[in-house]
XYZ file of C-alpha atoms in Angstrom:
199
model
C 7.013 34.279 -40.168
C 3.837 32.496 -39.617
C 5.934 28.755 -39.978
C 8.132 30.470 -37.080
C 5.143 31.139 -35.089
C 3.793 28.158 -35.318
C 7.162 26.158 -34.366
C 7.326 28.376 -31.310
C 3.684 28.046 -30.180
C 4.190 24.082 -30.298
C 7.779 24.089 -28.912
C 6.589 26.032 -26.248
C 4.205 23.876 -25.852
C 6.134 20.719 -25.658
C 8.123 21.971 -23.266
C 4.927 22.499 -20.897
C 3.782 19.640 -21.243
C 7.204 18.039 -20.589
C 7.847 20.035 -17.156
C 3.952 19.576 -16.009
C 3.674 15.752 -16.783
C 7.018 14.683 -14.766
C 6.092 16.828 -11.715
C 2.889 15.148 -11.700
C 3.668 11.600 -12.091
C 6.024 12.451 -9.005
C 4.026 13.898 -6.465
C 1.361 11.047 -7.378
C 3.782 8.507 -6.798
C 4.899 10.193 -3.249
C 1.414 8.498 -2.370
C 2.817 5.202 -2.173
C 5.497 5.860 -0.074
C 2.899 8.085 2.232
C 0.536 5.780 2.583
C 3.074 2.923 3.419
C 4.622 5.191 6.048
C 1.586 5.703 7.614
C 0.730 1.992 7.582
C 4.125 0.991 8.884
C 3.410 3.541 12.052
C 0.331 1.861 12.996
C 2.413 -1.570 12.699
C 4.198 0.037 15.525
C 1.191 0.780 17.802
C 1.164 3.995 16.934
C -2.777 4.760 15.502
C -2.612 8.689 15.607
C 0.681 8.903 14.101
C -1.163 7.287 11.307
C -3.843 8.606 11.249
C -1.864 11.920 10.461
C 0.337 10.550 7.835
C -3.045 8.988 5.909
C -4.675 12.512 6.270
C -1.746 13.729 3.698
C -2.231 10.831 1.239
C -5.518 10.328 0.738
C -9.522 13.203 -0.091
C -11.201 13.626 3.532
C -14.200 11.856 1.331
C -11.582 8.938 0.523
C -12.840 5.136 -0.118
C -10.451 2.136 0.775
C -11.765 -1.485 -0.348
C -9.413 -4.303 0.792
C -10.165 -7.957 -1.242
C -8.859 -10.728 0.540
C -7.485 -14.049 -1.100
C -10.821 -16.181 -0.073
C -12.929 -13.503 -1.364
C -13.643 -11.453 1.422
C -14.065 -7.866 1.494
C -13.422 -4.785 3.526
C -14.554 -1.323 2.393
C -14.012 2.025 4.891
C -15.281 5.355 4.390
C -12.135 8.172 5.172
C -8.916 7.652 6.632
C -9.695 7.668 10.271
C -12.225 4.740 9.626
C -9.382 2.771 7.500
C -7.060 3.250 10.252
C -9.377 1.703 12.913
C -9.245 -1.288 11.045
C -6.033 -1.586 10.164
C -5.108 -1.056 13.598
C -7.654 -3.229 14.746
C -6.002 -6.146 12.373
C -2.479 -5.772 13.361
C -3.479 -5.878 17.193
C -6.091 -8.557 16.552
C -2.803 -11.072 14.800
C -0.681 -9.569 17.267
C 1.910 -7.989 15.038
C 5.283 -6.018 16.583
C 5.864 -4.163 13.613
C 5.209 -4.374 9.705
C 7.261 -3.151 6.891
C 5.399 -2.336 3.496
C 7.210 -1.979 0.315
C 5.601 -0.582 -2.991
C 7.044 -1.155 -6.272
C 6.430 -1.439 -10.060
C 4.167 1.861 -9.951
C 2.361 2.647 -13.176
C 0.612 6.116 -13.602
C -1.791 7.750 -16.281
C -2.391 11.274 -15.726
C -5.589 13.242 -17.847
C -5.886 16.719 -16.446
C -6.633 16.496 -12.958
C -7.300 13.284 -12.369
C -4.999 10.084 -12.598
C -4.216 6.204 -12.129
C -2.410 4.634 -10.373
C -1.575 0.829 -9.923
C 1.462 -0.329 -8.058
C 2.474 -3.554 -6.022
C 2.614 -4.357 -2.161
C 4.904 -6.815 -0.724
C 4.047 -6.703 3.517
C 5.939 -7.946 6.077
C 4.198 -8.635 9.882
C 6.550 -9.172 12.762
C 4.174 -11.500 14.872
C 7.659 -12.620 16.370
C 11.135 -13.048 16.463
C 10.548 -16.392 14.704
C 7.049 -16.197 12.851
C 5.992 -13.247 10.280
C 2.940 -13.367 7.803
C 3.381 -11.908 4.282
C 0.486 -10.702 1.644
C 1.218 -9.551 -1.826
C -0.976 -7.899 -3.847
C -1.759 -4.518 -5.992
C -3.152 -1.594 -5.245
C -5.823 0.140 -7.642
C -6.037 3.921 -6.837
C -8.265 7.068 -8.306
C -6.301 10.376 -7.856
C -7.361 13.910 -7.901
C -5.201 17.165 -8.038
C -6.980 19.797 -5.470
C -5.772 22.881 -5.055
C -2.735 21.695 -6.534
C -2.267 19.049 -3.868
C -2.344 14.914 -5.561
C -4.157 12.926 -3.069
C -5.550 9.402 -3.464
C -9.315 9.409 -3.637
C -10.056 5.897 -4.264
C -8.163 2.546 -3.271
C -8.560 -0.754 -3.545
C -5.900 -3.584 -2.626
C -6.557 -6.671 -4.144
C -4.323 -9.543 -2.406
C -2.881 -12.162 -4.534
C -1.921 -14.346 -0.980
C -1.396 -13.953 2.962
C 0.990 -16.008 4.360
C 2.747 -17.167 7.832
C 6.281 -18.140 7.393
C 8.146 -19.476 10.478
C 11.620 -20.042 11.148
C 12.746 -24.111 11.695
C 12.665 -25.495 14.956
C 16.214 -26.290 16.221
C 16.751 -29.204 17.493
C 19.951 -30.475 19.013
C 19.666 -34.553 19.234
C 18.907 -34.999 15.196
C 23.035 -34.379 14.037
C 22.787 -37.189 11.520
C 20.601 -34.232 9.104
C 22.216 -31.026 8.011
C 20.838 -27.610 8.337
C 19.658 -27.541 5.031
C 17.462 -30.950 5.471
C 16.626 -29.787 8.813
C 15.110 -25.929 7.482
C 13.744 -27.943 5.121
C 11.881 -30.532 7.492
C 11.324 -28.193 10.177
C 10.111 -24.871 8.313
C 6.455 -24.062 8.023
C 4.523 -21.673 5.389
C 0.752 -21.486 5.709
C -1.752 -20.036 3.853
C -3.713 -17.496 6.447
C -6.497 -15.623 6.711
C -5.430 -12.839 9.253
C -8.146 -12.113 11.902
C -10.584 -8.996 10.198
C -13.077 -7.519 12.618
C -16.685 -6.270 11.937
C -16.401 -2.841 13.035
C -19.762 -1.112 13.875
């Protein structure tokens, strides 16, 4: 009786565990996905739409470091602060529109608090023939309150920034084929977009 017990108490257990851990891991990794959607909206000119989306990814008291290639650094207090400077960087480079994808997401969940690292690959439309590109990962401190994941602390660390631009076409050279020509014409820099001081 007392073996059956104790198979029971740690079965049930198990399967606790098992159905809590899952749901977690999930609703932390909803983050990414918030937080790029918000980003993406302020690529679009729209601040406030943002600033709305950030509000359901990250603690009012939230902290959001950015580390530039050359070293530089950019650290905002709260959402609303983070999304002044974002916008302030996309308007400063004159960007159309930005597309963010997050991938190879790896979470470690104690209690209520968690992990999280995950990769950014960024896109910025500056036009219909020049974008700029960073890569880099993201570092994040969650906390479960009141049953609601939210990202606490962030910090993107960016591996590179560059502007790619499409080849200049030009009719009189027909002795080189496109490929030669993309190749001879095409330009990738390595760029340090414009970052304000904000006050």
């Amino acid at each position: 009786m007392l073996a059956v017990t104790f198979v029971l108490f740690i079965g049930g257990r198990f399967e606790v565990a098992s159905a809590t851990q899952p749901n977690a891991e999930l609703e932390i990794q909803k983050l990414t996905s918030c937080y790029a959607l918000g980003t993406d909206a302020i690529g679009r000119g729209n601040l406030l739409e943002g600033k709305n989306i950030y509000r359901d990814c990250f603690t009012q008291d939230a902290v959001l470091t950015a580390i530039f290639p050359d070293g530089a650094t950019q650290t905002s207090y709260g959402t609303d602060s983070w999304a002044d400077f974002v916008y302030s960087v996309f308007q400063g480079n004159g960007y159309q529109a930005t597309q963010h994808l997050m991938g190879t997401i790896n979470i470690s969940v104690q209690n209520n608090q968690a992990r999280m690292t995950s990769y950014l690959h960024a896109t910025h439309k500056r036009s219909e023939t020049s974008i700029d590109v960073a890569n880099g990962t993201y570092e994040d401190k969650v906390v479960n309150i009141n049953g609601r994941w939210k990202i606490r602390n962030r910090t993107l660390k960016l591996i590179d920034f560059l502007n790619l631009s499409s080849p200049n076409t030009d009719s009189s050279s027909t002795n080189s084929s496109t490929t030669n020509s993309r190749t001879a014409n095409s330009s990738t820099t390595l760029v340090r977009p414009k970052i304000p001081h904000l006050k």
